[in-house]
C-alpha angles and dihedrals in degrees: 000000000000090000094055120110124227093263092056092048089053096047094049091067093075093046094052098040106032097027089230140095123218115214127194108173131142093349093311114123114182144131123235125202115245102183101160143109121265122217109182135177130197132185116229121253109278092012095276129089112229111210091197089071129061121252095261091059093048096059131042095241127119124240094248091058094046092050091058093065117088095212133023116201124189112207111195128187099221125183109253117162092204097050093037091056092048091048093048092049091049093050093048092048091047092055091046094052093045093057112113093231095048098082093042094052091047091055095046118083115249095033094119092115090066112102110260126206116268112258114255119230113261115238119239120258111279095030113143106246098156112136120193112226114245094240092051092048091051092051091047092053092046091050092048093050096047102039108027121072108166120201126216119229121229092233090077094053094087092056093051092044092051091050090048090055092050092048091051092054093047094047091052092048096047097037092225132127107343116244114226137171088271088074089061089053089047092056091047091051092047091049092049091047092052091050091046091055088056090048093241124154094209133044111246131203093261090055089055092049093052091049092049091047093051093046092048093048089054093048094047096045090056092060130094115272091245094062099031095085093049091051092050090052092047095049094037092120091060098040099052103030112129090340130153098248096198094100091048092049091047090052092051092047091049091052091053091049091049091051091050092049091051089052092050092047092053094043100045102032101260099316111141115210123228093235132037122196123207123192109249095213090050092053093046092049090055090047090052090056087062093049098262109126101164119056098165094104091049092055091059097039122115089240091060094046098041092053088059098252123145138178125239099199095182093058096031093233137129113229122209115196112210099176117033114232 
Protein backbone atom coordinates (compact mmCIF):
# COMPACT_ATOMS: atom_id res chain seq x y z
CA UNK A 1 0.00 0.00 0.00
CA UNK A 2 2.90 2.37 0.53
CA UNK A 3 3.55 2.33 -3.25
CA UNK A 4 0.01 3.43 -4.17
CA UNK A 5 -0.63 6.86 -5.60
CA UNK A 6 -3.38 9.16 -4.38
CA UNK A 7 -5.80 8.11 -7.15
CA UNK A 8 -5.54 4.46 -6.17
CA UNK A 9 -6.05 5.29 -2.50
CA UNK A 10 -9.22 7.17 -3.40
CA UNK A 11 -10.64 4.47 -5.67
CA UNK A 12 -10.09 1.66 -3.16
CA UNK A 13 -12.71 3.12 -0.80
CA UNK A 14 -15.62 1.95 -2.97
CA UNK A 15 -14.18 -1.54 -3.41
CA UNK A 16 -13.71 -2.07 0.34
CA UNK A 17 -16.95 -0.45 1.46
CA UNK A 18 -19.52 -1.11 -1.29
CA UNK A 19 -17.94 -4.35 -2.63
CA UNK A 20 -18.11 -2.91 -6.15
CA UNK A 21 -15.92 -1.02 -8.64
CA UNK A 22 -17.30 1.69 -10.94
CA UNK A 23 -15.70 1.91 -14.38
CA UNK A 24 -15.98 4.74 -16.87
CA UNK A 25 -13.60 4.05 -19.76
CA UNK A 26 -13.96 4.60 -23.52
CA UNK A 27 -17.67 5.35 -23.28
CA UNK A 28 -18.35 2.28 -21.12
CA UNK A 29 -19.98 3.06 -17.79
CA UNK A 30 -20.60 0.06 -15.59
CA UNK A 31 -20.15 -1.31 -12.09
CA UNK A 32 -18.38 -4.58 -11.37
CA UNK A 33 -18.79 -6.66 -8.25
CA UNK A 34 -15.70 -6.94 -6.08
CA UNK A 35 -16.84 -9.30 -3.34
CA UNK A 36 -13.53 -10.54 -2.05
CA UNK A 37 -11.20 -10.37 0.92
CA UNK A 38 -8.34 -7.88 0.95
CA UNK A 39 -4.96 -8.71 2.49
CA UNK A 40 -2.69 -5.68 2.25
CA UNK A 41 0.83 -4.88 3.40
CA UNK A 42 2.55 -1.53 3.80
CA UNK A 43 6.11 -0.61 4.69
CA UNK A 44 6.52 2.02 7.41
CA UNK A 45 7.64 5.54 6.60
CA UNK A 46 11.40 5.61 6.25
CA UNK A 47 11.63 1.81 6.24
CA UNK A 48 11.56 1.47 10.04
CA UNK A 49 8.60 1.15 12.39
CA UNK A 50 8.78 3.58 15.31
CA UNK A 51 7.04 2.18 18.42
CA UNK A 52 6.85 5.66 19.95
CA UNK A 53 4.22 6.60 17.33
CA UNK A 54 0.81 5.03 16.72
CA UNK A 55 0.16 2.88 13.67
CA UNK A 56 -1.54 5.63 11.68
CA UNK A 57 1.59 7.81 11.87
CA UNK A 58 3.91 4.98 10.80
CA UNK A 59 2.21 4.30 7.46
CA UNK A 60 0.90 6.69 4.82
CA UNK A 61 -2.70 5.52 5.02
CA UNK A 62 -5.73 7.55 5.97
CA UNK A 63 -7.97 6.71 8.89
CA UNK A 64 -10.97 5.76 6.68
CA UNK A 65 -8.90 3.10 4.89
CA UNK A 66 -7.49 1.71 8.14
CA UNK A 67 -10.95 1.44 9.68
CA UNK A 68 -12.10 -0.79 6.82
CA UNK A 69 -9.70 -3.59 7.75
CA UNK A 70 -10.86 -6.17 10.26
CA UNK A 71 -7.41 -6.76 11.77
CA UNK A 72 -4.22 -4.68 11.88
CA UNK A 73 -1.00 -6.63 12.46
CA UNK A 74 2.35 -5.00 13.16
CA UNK A 75 5.27 -7.21 12.09
CA UNK A 76 8.55 -6.01 13.59
CA UNK A 77 12.05 -7.22 12.86
CA UNK A 78 13.42 -7.26 16.39
CA UNK A 79 16.97 -8.14 17.34
CA UNK A 80 16.97 -11.58 18.97
CA UNK A 81 20.32 -13.45 19.16
CA UNK A 82 18.60 -16.84 19.41
CA UNK A 83 16.28 -16.39 16.45
CA UNK A 84 18.94 -14.55 14.42
CA UNK A 85 21.35 -17.45 14.83
CA UNK A 86 18.70 -20.00 13.83
CA UNK A 87 17.73 -17.91 10.80
CA UNK A 88 21.35 -17.48 9.73
CA UNK A 89 22.00 -21.22 10.04
CA UNK A 90 18.88 -22.01 8.04
CA UNK A 91 19.81 -19.61 5.19
CA UNK A 92 23.37 -20.98 4.96
CA UNK A 93 22.18 -24.59 4.94
CA UNK A 94 19.52 -23.76 2.35
CA UNK A 95 22.14 -22.34 -0.01
CA UNK A 96 24.37 -25.35 0.59
CA UNK A 97 21.65 -27.89 -0.17
CA UNK A 98 20.50 -26.03 -3.30
CA UNK A 99 23.95 -26.16 -4.92
CA UNK A 100 23.96 -28.39 -8.05
CA UNK A 101 27.01 -30.35 -6.86
CA UNK A 102 25.70 -30.95 -3.35
CA UNK A 103 23.51 -33.96 -4.14
CA UNK A 104 26.15 -35.49 -6.41
CA UNK A 105 28.89 -35.28 -3.80
CA UNK A 106 26.59 -36.74 -1.14
CA UNK A 107 25.92 -39.79 -3.32
CA UNK A 108 29.56 -40.30 -4.23
CA UNK A 109 31.78 -42.22 -1.80
CA UNK A 110 34.41 -40.11 -0.12
CA UNK A 111 32.27 -36.99 0.01
CA UNK A 112 32.28 -36.85 3.78
CA UNK A 113 34.19 -33.57 3.78
CA UNK A 114 31.22 -31.83 2.19
CA UNK A 115 29.24 -29.80 4.76
CA UNK A 116 26.18 -31.70 5.86
CA UNK A 117 22.94 -30.21 7.17
CA UNK A 118 22.74 -29.88 10.91
CA UNK A 119 20.62 -32.62 12.50
CA UNK A 120 17.21 -31.50 13.60
CA UNK A 121 16.02 -32.29 17.14
CA UNK A 122 13.77 -35.32 17.28
CA UNK A 123 10.33 -34.67 18.78
CA UNK A 124 9.29 -36.60 21.82
CA UNK A 125 6.90 -39.55 21.44
CA UNK A 126 3.32 -38.38 21.21
CA UNK A 127 4.17 -35.05 19.56
CA UNK A 128 1.63 -34.04 16.97
CA UNK A 129 3.43 -34.17 13.63
CA UNK A 130 0.37 -34.62 11.38
CA UNK A 131 0.51 -32.37 8.33
CA UNK A 132 -2.59 -31.87 6.17
CA UNK A 133 -1.82 -32.22 2.45
CA UNK A 134 -2.35 -29.03 0.50
CA UNK A 135 -4.98 -30.54 -1.84
CA UNK A 136 -7.00 -31.83 1.10
CA UNK A 137 -6.77 -28.48 2.89
CA UNK A 138 -7.97 -26.68 -0.24
CA UNK A 139 -10.96 -29.01 -0.57
CA UNK A 140 -11.75 -28.58 3.13
CA UNK A 141 -11.78 -24.78 2.83
CA UNK A 142 -13.93 -24.91 -0.32
CA UNK A 143 -16.42 -27.25 1.39
CA UNK A 144 -16.60 -25.04 4.48
CA UNK A 145 -17.19 -21.89 2.42
CA UNK A 146 -19.91 -23.41 0.24
CA UNK A 147 -21.83 -25.58 2.69
CA UNK A 148 -21.44 -24.07 6.16
CA UNK A 149 -23.19 -20.82 7.10
CA UNK A 150 -22.99 -20.43 10.89
CA UNK A 151 -25.44 -18.17 12.68
CA UNK A 152 -24.67 -16.02 15.68
CA UNK A 153 -26.96 -16.17 18.70
CA UNK A 154 -28.29 -13.00 20.29
CA UNK A 155 -27.06 -14.03 23.74
CA UNK A 156 -23.50 -13.05 22.75
CA UNK A 157 -24.48 -9.56 21.61
CA UNK A 158 -24.14 -8.06 25.11
CA UNK A 159 -20.55 -9.27 25.41
CA UNK A 160 -19.56 -7.75 22.06
CA UNK A 161 -21.43 -4.53 22.81
CA UNK A 162 -19.73 -4.14 26.20
CA UNK A 163 -16.31 -4.65 24.65
CA UNK A 164 -17.15 -2.13 21.92
CA UNK A 165 -17.95 0.48 24.56
CA UNK A 166 -14.65 -0.12 26.36
CA UNK A 167 -12.69 0.09 23.10
CA UNK A 168 -14.39 3.36 22.20
CA UNK A 169 -13.37 4.90 25.50
CA UNK A 170 -9.77 3.71 25.20
CA UNK A 171 -9.43 4.88 21.59
CA UNK A 172 -10.67 8.32 22.57
CA UNK A 173 -8.30 8.50 25.54
CA UNK A 174 -5.21 7.34 23.64
CA UNK A 175 -5.95 9.13 20.37
CA UNK A 176 -5.02 6.05 18.33
CA UNK A 177 -6.92 4.13 15.64
CA UNK A 178 -10.57 5.20 15.92
CA UNK A 179 -13.05 2.47 16.86
CA UNK A 180 -16.19 2.44 14.72
CA UNK A 181 -19.20 0.20 14.18
CA UNK A 182 -17.16 -1.64 11.54
CA UNK A 183 -15.14 -3.20 14.37
CA UNK A 184 -18.32 -4.87 15.68
CA UNK A 185 -18.92 -6.30 12.23
CA UNK A 186 -15.28 -7.41 12.15
CA UNK A 187 -15.67 -9.40 15.37
CA UNK A 188 -18.87 -10.97 14.05
CA UNK A 189 -17.16 -11.98 10.79
CA UNK A 190 -14.18 -13.41 12.65
CA UNK A 191 -16.44 -15.42 14.97
CA UNK A 192 -18.42 -16.80 12.04
CA UNK A 193 -15.21 -17.67 10.17
CA UNK A 194 -13.86 -19.54 13.20
CA UNK A 195 -17.08 -21.50 13.50
CA UNK A 196 -17.09 -22.20 9.76
CA UNK A 197 -13.59 -23.70 9.92
CA UNK A 198 -14.92 -26.12 12.54
CA UNK A 199 -17.98 -26.93 10.36
CA UNK A 200 -20.41 -25.66 12.99
CA UNK A 201 -23.87 -24.29 12.21
CA UNK A 202 -23.93 -21.99 15.26
CA UNK A 203 -21.37 -19.63 16.74
CA UNK A 204 -20.26 -20.81 20.16
CA UNK A 205 -18.73 -18.91 23.05
CA UNK A 206 -15.19 -20.00 22.19
CA UNK A 207 -15.65 -18.60 18.66
CA UNK A 208 -16.58 -15.23 20.17
CA UNK A 209 -13.57 -15.33 22.47
CA UNK A 210 -11.18 -16.02 19.60
CA UNK A 211 -12.69 -13.19 17.54
CA UNK A 212 -12.43 -10.76 20.46
CA UNK A 213 -8.84 -11.79 21.15
CA UNK A 214 -7.78 -11.30 17.50
CA UNK A 215 -9.49 -7.91 17.29
CA UNK A 216 -7.92 -6.78 20.58
CA UNK A 217 -4.45 -7.91 19.54
CA UNK A 218 -4.76 -5.84 16.39
CA UNK A 219 -5.99 -2.80 18.31
CA UNK A 220 -3.30 -3.02 21.00
CA UNK A 221 -0.43 -3.67 18.58
CA UNK A 222 -1.33 -0.47 16.72
CA UNK A 223 -0.80 1.65 19.85
CA UNK A 224 2.22 3.54 21.01
CA UNK A 225 4.64 1.55 23.13
CA UNK A 226 3.92 3.78 26.14
CA UNK A 227 0.24 2.81 26.29
CA UNK A 228 0.48 -0.76 24.97
CA UNK A 229 1.32 -2.31 28.33
CA UNK A 230 -1.51 -0.51 30.12
CA UNK A 231 -4.00 -1.67 27.50
CA UNK A 232 -2.83 -5.28 27.80
CA UNK A 233 -3.30 -5.12 31.54
CA UNK A 234 -6.75 -3.54 31.17
CA UNK A 235 -8.02 -6.09 28.64
CA UNK A 236 -6.22 -9.04 30.23
CA UNK A 237 -9.49 -10.85 30.89
CA UNK A 238 -10.26 -10.92 27.15
CA UNK A 239 -6.75 -11.71 25.92
CA UNK A 240 -6.01 -14.75 28.08
CA UNK A 241 -9.43 -16.35 28.60
CA UNK A 242 -9.43 -20.07 27.73
CA UNK A 243 -6.32 -19.59 25.67
CA UNK A 244 -3.61 -22.01 24.78
CA UNK A 245 -0.79 -20.44 26.80
CA UNK A 246 2.04 -22.15 24.96
CA UNK A 247 2.82 -19.13 22.77
CA UNK A 248 2.80 -16.83 25.80
CA UNK A 249 5.11 -19.15 27.74
CA UNK A 250 7.43 -19.47 24.76
CA UNK A 251 7.59 -15.68 24.50
CA UNK A 252 8.47 -15.34 28.20
CA UNK A 253 11.11 -18.06 27.91
CA UNK A 254 12.61 -16.40 24.84
CA UNK A 255 12.89 -13.08 26.69
CA UNK A 256 14.76 -14.77 29.54
CA UNK A 257 17.14 -16.44 27.08
CA UNK A 258 17.76 -13.12 25.34
CA UNK A 259 18.52 -11.40 28.65
CA UNK A 260 20.95 -14.18 29.59
CA UNK A 261 22.70 -13.96 26.21
CA UNK A 262 23.07 -10.20 26.60
CA UNK A 263 24.68 -10.78 30.00
CA UNK A 264 27.10 -13.34 28.53
CA UNK A 265 27.98 -11.03 25.64
CA UNK A 266 28.85 -8.18 28.00
CA UNK A 267 30.75 -10.38 30.40
CA UNK A 268 32.78 -12.47 27.93
CA UNK A 269 33.32 -9.97 25.14
CA UNK A 270 30.63 -11.03 22.68
CA UNK A 271 31.16 -14.80 22.87
CA UNK A 272 27.84 -16.67 22.74
CA UNK A 273 27.75 -20.02 24.59
CA UNK A 274 26.35 -23.18 23.09
CA UNK A 275 23.93 -23.71 26.00
CA UNK A 276 21.93 -21.27 28.06
CA UNK A 277 20.38 -22.24 31.37
CA UNK A 278 17.28 -20.57 32.79
CA UNK A 279 16.11 -21.05 36.34
CA UNK A 280 12.89 -23.03 36.30
CA UNK A 281 11.40 -21.33 39.41
CA UNK A 282 12.16 -17.91 37.92
CA UNK A 283 10.37 -18.80 34.69
CA UNK A 284 7.35 -20.26 36.49
CA UNK A 285 7.08 -17.19 38.73
CA UNK A 286 6.89 -14.93 35.68
CA UNK A 287 4.31 -17.25 34.12
CA UNK A 288 2.24 -17.07 37.31
CA UNK A 289 2.13 -13.27 37.02
CA UNK A 290 0.25 -13.76 33.73
CA UNK A 291 -2.20 -16.22 35.28
CA UNK A 292 -0.49 -19.45 34.14
CA UNK A 293 0.12 -21.61 37.20
CA UNK A 294 0.81 -24.97 35.54
CA UNK A 295 3.60 -25.26 32.95
CA UNK A 296 3.86 -29.06 32.88
CA UNK A 297 2.03 -29.39 29.57
CA UNK A 298 4.26 -26.74 28.00
CA UNK A 299 7.41 -28.67 28.92
CA UNK A 300 6.21 -31.67 26.87
CA UNK A 301 4.71 -29.70 23.97
CA UNK A 302 6.13 -29.89 20.42
CA UNK A 303 6.86 -26.15 20.54
CA UNK A 304 9.14 -26.60 23.56
CA UNK A 305 10.97 -29.60 22.07
CA UNK A 306 11.32 -28.34 18.50
CA UNK A 307 12.87 -25.09 19.70
CA UNK A 308 15.65 -27.16 21.32
CA UNK A 309 14.65 -26.65 24.96
CA UNK A 310 15.04 -29.36 27.58
CA UNK A 311 14.46 -29.76 31.31
CA UNK A 312 17.15 -30.67 33.84
CA UNK A 313 14.94 -31.83 36.68
CA UNK A 314 17.82 -32.52 39.07
CA UNK A 315 19.10 -28.94 38.89
CA UNK A 316 15.68 -27.31 38.27
CA UNK A 317 16.86 -25.46 35.15
CA UNK A 318 15.64 -25.10 31.57
CA UNK A 319 18.40 -25.65 29.01
CA UNK A 320 18.37 -23.94 25.62
CA UNK A 321 20.74 -25.48 23.06
CA UNK A 322 21.96 -22.87 20.57
CA UNK A 323 24.39 -25.02 18.56
CA UNK A 324 23.48 -28.67 18.14
CA UNK A 325 26.23 -31.05 19.11
